[in-house]
Short mmCIF file of C-alpha atoms in Angstrom, two decimals:
data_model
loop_
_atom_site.label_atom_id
_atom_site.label_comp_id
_atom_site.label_asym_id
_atom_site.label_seq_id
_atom_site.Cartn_x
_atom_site.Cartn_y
_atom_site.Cartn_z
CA UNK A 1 129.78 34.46 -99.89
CA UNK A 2 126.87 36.02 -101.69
CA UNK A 3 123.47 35.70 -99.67
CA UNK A 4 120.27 35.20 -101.29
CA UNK A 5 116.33 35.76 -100.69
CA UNK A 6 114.97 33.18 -102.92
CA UNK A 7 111.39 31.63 -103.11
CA UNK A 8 112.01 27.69 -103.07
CA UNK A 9 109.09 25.22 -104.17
CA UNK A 10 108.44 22.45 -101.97
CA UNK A 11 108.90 18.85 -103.45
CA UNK A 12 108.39 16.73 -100.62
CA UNK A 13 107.43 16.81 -97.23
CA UNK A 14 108.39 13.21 -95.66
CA UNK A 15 107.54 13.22 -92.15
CA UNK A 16 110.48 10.77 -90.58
CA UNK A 17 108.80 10.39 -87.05
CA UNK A 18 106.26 12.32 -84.64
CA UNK A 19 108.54 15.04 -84.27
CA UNK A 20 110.52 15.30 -87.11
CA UNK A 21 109.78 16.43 -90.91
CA UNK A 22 112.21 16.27 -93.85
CA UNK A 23 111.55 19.28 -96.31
CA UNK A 24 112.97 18.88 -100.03
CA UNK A 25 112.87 22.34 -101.98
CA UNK A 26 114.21 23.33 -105.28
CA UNK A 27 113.47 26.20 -107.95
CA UNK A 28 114.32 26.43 -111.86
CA UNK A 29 117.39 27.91 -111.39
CA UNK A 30 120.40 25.97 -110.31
CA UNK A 31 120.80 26.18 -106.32
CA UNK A 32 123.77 28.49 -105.32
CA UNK A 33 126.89 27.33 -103.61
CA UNK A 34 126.35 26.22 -99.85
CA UNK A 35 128.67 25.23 -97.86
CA UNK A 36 128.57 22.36 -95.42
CA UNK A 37 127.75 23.79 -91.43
CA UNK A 38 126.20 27.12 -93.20
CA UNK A 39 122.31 27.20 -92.32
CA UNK A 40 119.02 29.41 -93.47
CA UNK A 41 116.18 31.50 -92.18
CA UNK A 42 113.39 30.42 -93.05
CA UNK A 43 110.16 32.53 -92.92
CA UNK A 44 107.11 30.98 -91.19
CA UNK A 45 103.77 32.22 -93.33
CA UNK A 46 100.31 31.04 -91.90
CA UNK A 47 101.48 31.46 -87.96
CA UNK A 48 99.84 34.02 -86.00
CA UNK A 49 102.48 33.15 -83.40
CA UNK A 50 105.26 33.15 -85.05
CA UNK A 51 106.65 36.44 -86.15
CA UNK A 52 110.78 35.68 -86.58
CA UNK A 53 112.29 33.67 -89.56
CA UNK A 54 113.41 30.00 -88.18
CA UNK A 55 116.85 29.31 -88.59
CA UNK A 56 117.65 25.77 -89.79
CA UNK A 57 120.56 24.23 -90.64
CA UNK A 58 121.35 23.07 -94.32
CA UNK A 59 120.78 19.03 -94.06
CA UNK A 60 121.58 18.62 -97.78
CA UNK A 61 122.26 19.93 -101.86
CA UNK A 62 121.08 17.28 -103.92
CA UNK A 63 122.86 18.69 -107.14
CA UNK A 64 121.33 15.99 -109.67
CA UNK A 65 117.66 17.02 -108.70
CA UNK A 66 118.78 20.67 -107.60
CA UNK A 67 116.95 20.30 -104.36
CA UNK A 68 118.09 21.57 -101.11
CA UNK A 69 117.05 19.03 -97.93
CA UNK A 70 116.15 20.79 -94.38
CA UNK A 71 115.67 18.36 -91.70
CA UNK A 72 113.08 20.15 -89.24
CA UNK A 73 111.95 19.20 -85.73
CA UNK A 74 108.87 19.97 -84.45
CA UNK A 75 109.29 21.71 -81.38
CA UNK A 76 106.85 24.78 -81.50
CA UNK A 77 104.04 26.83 -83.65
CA UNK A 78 106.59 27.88 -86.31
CA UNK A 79 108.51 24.29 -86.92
CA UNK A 80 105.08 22.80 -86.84
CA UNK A 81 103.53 25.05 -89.44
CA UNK A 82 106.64 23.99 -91.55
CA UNK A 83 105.22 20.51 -91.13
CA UNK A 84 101.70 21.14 -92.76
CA UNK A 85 103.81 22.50 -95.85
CA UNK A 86 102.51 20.19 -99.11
CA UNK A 87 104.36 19.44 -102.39
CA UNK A 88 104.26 22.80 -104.63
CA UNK A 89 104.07 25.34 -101.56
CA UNK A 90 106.63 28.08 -101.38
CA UNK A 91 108.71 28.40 -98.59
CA UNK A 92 110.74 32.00 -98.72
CA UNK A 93 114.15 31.48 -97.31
CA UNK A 94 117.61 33.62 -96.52
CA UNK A 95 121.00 31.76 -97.12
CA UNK A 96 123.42 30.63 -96.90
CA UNK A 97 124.22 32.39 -93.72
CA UNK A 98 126.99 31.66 -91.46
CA UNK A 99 130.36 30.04 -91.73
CA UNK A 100 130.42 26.33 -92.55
CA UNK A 101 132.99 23.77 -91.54
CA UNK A 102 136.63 23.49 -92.20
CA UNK A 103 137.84 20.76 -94.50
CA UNK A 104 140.54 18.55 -93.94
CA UNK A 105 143.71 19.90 -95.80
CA UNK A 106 144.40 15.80 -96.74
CA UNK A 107 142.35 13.41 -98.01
CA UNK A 108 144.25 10.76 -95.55
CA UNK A 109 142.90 12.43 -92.57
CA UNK A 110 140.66 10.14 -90.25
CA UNK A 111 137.83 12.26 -89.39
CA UNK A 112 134.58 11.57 -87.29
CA UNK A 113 131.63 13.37 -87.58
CA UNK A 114 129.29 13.22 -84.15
CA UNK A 115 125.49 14.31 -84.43
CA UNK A 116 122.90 14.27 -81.47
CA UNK A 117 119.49 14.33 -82.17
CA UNK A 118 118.46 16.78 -84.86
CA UNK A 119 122.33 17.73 -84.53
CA UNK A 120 122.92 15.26 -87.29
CA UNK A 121 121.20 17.23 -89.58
CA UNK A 122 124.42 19.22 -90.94
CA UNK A 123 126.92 16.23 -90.47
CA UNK A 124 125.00 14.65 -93.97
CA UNK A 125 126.01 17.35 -96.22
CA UNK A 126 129.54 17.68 -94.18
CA UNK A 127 129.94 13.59 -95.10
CA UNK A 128 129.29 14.22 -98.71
CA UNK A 129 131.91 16.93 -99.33
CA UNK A 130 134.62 14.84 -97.78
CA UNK A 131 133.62 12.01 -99.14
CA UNK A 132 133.76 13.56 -102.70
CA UNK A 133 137.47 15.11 -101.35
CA UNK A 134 138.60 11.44 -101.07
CA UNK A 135 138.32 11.70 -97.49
CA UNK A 136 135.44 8.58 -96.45
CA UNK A 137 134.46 9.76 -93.07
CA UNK A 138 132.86 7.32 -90.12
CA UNK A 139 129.57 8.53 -88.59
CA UNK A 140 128.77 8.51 -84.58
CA UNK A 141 124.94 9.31 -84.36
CA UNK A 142 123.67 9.20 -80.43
CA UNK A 143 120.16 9.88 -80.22
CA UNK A 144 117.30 8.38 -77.43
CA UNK A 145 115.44 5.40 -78.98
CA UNK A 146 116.52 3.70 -82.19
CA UNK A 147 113.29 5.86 -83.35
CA UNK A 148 114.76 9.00 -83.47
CA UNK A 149 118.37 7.65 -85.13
CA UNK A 150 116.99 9.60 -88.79
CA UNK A 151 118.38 9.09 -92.36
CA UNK A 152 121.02 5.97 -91.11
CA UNK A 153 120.63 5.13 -94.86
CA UNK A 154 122.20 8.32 -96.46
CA UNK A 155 124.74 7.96 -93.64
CA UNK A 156 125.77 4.65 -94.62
CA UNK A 157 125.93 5.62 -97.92
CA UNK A 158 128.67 7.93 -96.96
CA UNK A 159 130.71 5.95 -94.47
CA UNK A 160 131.10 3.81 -91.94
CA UNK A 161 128.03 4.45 -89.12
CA UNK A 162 127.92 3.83 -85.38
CA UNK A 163 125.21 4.51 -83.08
CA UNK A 164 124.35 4.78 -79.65
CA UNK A 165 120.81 5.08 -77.99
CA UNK A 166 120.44 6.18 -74.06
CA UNK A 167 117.99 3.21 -73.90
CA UNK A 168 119.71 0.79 -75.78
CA UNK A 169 116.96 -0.09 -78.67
CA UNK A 170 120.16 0.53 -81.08
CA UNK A 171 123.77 0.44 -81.45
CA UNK A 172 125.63 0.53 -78.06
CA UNK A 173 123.81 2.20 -75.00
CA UNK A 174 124.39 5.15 -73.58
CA UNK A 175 125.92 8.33 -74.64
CA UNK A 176 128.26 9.32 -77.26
CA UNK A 177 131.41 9.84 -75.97
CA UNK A 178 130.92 6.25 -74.33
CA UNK A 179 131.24 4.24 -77.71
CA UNK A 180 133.64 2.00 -77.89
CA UNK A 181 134.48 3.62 -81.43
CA UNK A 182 136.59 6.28 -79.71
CA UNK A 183 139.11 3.49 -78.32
CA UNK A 184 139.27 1.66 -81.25
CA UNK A 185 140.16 4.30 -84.05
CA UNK A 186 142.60 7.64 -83.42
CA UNK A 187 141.23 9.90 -85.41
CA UNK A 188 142.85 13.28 -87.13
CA UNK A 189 139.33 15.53 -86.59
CA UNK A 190 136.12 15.73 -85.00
CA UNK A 191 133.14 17.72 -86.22
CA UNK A 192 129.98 17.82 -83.54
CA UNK A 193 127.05 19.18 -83.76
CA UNK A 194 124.08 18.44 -81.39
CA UNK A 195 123.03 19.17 -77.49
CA UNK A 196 125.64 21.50 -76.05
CA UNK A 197 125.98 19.15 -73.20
CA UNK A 198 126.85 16.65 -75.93
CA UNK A 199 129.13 18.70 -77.57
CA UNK A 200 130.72 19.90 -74.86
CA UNK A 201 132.09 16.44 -73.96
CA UNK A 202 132.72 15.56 -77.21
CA UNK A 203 135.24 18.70 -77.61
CA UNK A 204 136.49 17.67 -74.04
CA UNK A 205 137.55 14.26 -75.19
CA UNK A 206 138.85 16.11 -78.42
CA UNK A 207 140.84 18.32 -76.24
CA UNK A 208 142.52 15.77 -74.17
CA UNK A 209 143.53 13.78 -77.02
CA UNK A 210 145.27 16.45 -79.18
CA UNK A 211 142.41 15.80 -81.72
CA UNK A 212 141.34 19.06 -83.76
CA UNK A 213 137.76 19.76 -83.40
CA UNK A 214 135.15 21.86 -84.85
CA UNK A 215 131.53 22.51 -82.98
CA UNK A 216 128.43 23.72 -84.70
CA UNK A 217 126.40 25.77 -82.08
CA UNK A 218 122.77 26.16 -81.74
CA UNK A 219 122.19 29.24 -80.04
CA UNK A 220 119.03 30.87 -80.57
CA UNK A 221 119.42 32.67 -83.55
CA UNK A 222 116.59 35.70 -85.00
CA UNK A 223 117.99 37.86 -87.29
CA UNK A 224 121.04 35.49 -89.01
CA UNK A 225 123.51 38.16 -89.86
CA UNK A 226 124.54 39.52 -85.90
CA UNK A 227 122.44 42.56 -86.23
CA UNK A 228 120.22 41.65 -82.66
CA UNK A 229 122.69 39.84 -80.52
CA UNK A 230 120.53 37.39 -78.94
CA UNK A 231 122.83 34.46 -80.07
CA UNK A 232 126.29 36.02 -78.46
CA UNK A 233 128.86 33.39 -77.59
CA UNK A 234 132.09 34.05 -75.50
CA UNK A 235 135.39 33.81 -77.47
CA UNK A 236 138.59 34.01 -77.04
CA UNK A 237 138.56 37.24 -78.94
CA UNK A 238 135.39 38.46 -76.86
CA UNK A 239 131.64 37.71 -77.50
CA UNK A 240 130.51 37.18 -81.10
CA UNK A 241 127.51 36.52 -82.63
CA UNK A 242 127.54 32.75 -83.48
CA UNK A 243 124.86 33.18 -86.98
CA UNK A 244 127.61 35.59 -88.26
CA UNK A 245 131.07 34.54 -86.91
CA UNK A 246 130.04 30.90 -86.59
CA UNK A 247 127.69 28.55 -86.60
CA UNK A 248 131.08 26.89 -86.81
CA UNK A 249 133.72 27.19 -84.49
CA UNK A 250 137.22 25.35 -83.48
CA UNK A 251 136.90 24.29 -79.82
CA UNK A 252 140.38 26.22 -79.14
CA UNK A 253 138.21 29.42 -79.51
CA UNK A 254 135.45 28.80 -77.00
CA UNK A 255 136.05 29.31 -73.59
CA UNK A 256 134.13 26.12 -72.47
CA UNK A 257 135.50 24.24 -69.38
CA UNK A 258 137.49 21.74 -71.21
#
């Protein structure tokens, strides 16, 4: 798939809690074609600090409005200097990057898409592509405090939602792979995306019920197109780079202890 350098305008700059920040971009053009799981690099201007491009995963392609959603957390100089961004500010970005999630072949599937944390941020755009397939996929969104369970709306909009929160403020407490969810639906696929601890148990209950699973890793990614191999990941085929070979992989591939 082609990859682009392309100078977005900003159209909003919603900040969803203390430490998160949805960014809405769009340019006169029409966007090109992303594909759900695929992410960007995003260049950080105004950060003495911060020399690398950020990568961040694609949360959303609003085709009516042509506007492309990245939901950012704040967690140092250069995601916080995204934050101070204001409506008509250019943001110079690299995508798509990366290979995005597989589809169900069937539109009868039962598929389950599991976020954690800022993990949820790809499963929004993943929903909307099945959902336009046929396929009306069921949301599991685990996340601290009720606080930091972000965009349930879009999500419900989408498919059915369940929740958990480790303290219990919302949905059923504790973690994921404890919701009572799993029990009561078999399900065809899982997609994941969130802590690796998280996902890791998710593909483990996967795994041990025959279910097909895809995982969308987070390693720390700097260049986006496996030219510094700082985010390597061990395969079944040897180490890749996970911004080039993934961000997406099947959970048959990874040598996890599953």
């Amino acid at each position: 798939m082609k990859k682009y350098i392309l100078d977005l305008t900003v159209t909003e700059n919603i900040r969803l809690h203390a430490n998160y920040v949805l960014i809405k971009l769009t340019q006169e053009e029409s966007l090109p074609e992303m594909l759900p799981g695929q992410f960007a690099e995003i260049r950080v201007d105004g950060s003495p600090t911060t020399f690398l491009r950020r990568p961040i995963s694609i949360n959303y392609v609003d085709r009516e409005t042509n506007e492309l959603w990245f939901l950012v957390q704040l967690i140092g100089d250069g995601t916080r200097q995204l934050a101070t961004l204001k409506k008509g500010d250019t943001l110079n970005v690299v995508l798509p990057l990366g290979k995005g999630f597989t589809l169900p072949q069937s539109s009868e599937n039962k598929v389950l898409l599991v976020g954690g944390g800022v993990g949820t941020a790809p499963m929004l755009y993943l929903g909307e592509a099945l959902l336009r397939m046929g396929c009306k996929p069921s949301f599991l969104l685990g996340a601290r405090s009720k606080d930091d369970l972000l965009q349930l709306e879009q999500f419900e909009a989408l498919g059915d939602v369940y929740t958990t929160t480790e303290d219990g403020s919302m949905g059923e407490k504790g973690y994921v792979t404890m919701h009572s969810v799993l029990s009561a639906h078999k399900f065809d696929m899982i997609y994941t995306c969130g802590p690796k601890p998280m996902m890791m148990a998710v593909a483990k209950y996967a795994a041990s019920n025959n279910i097909e699973c895809e995982v969308s890793l987070e390693n720390k990614m700097a260049c986006g197109v496996g030219a510094c191999l700082c985010c390597v990941e061990k395969t079944d085929v040897g180490h890749v780079c996970v911004c080039k070979d993934g961000p997406v992989f099947n959970i048959k591939k990874l040598l996890w202890q599953i």
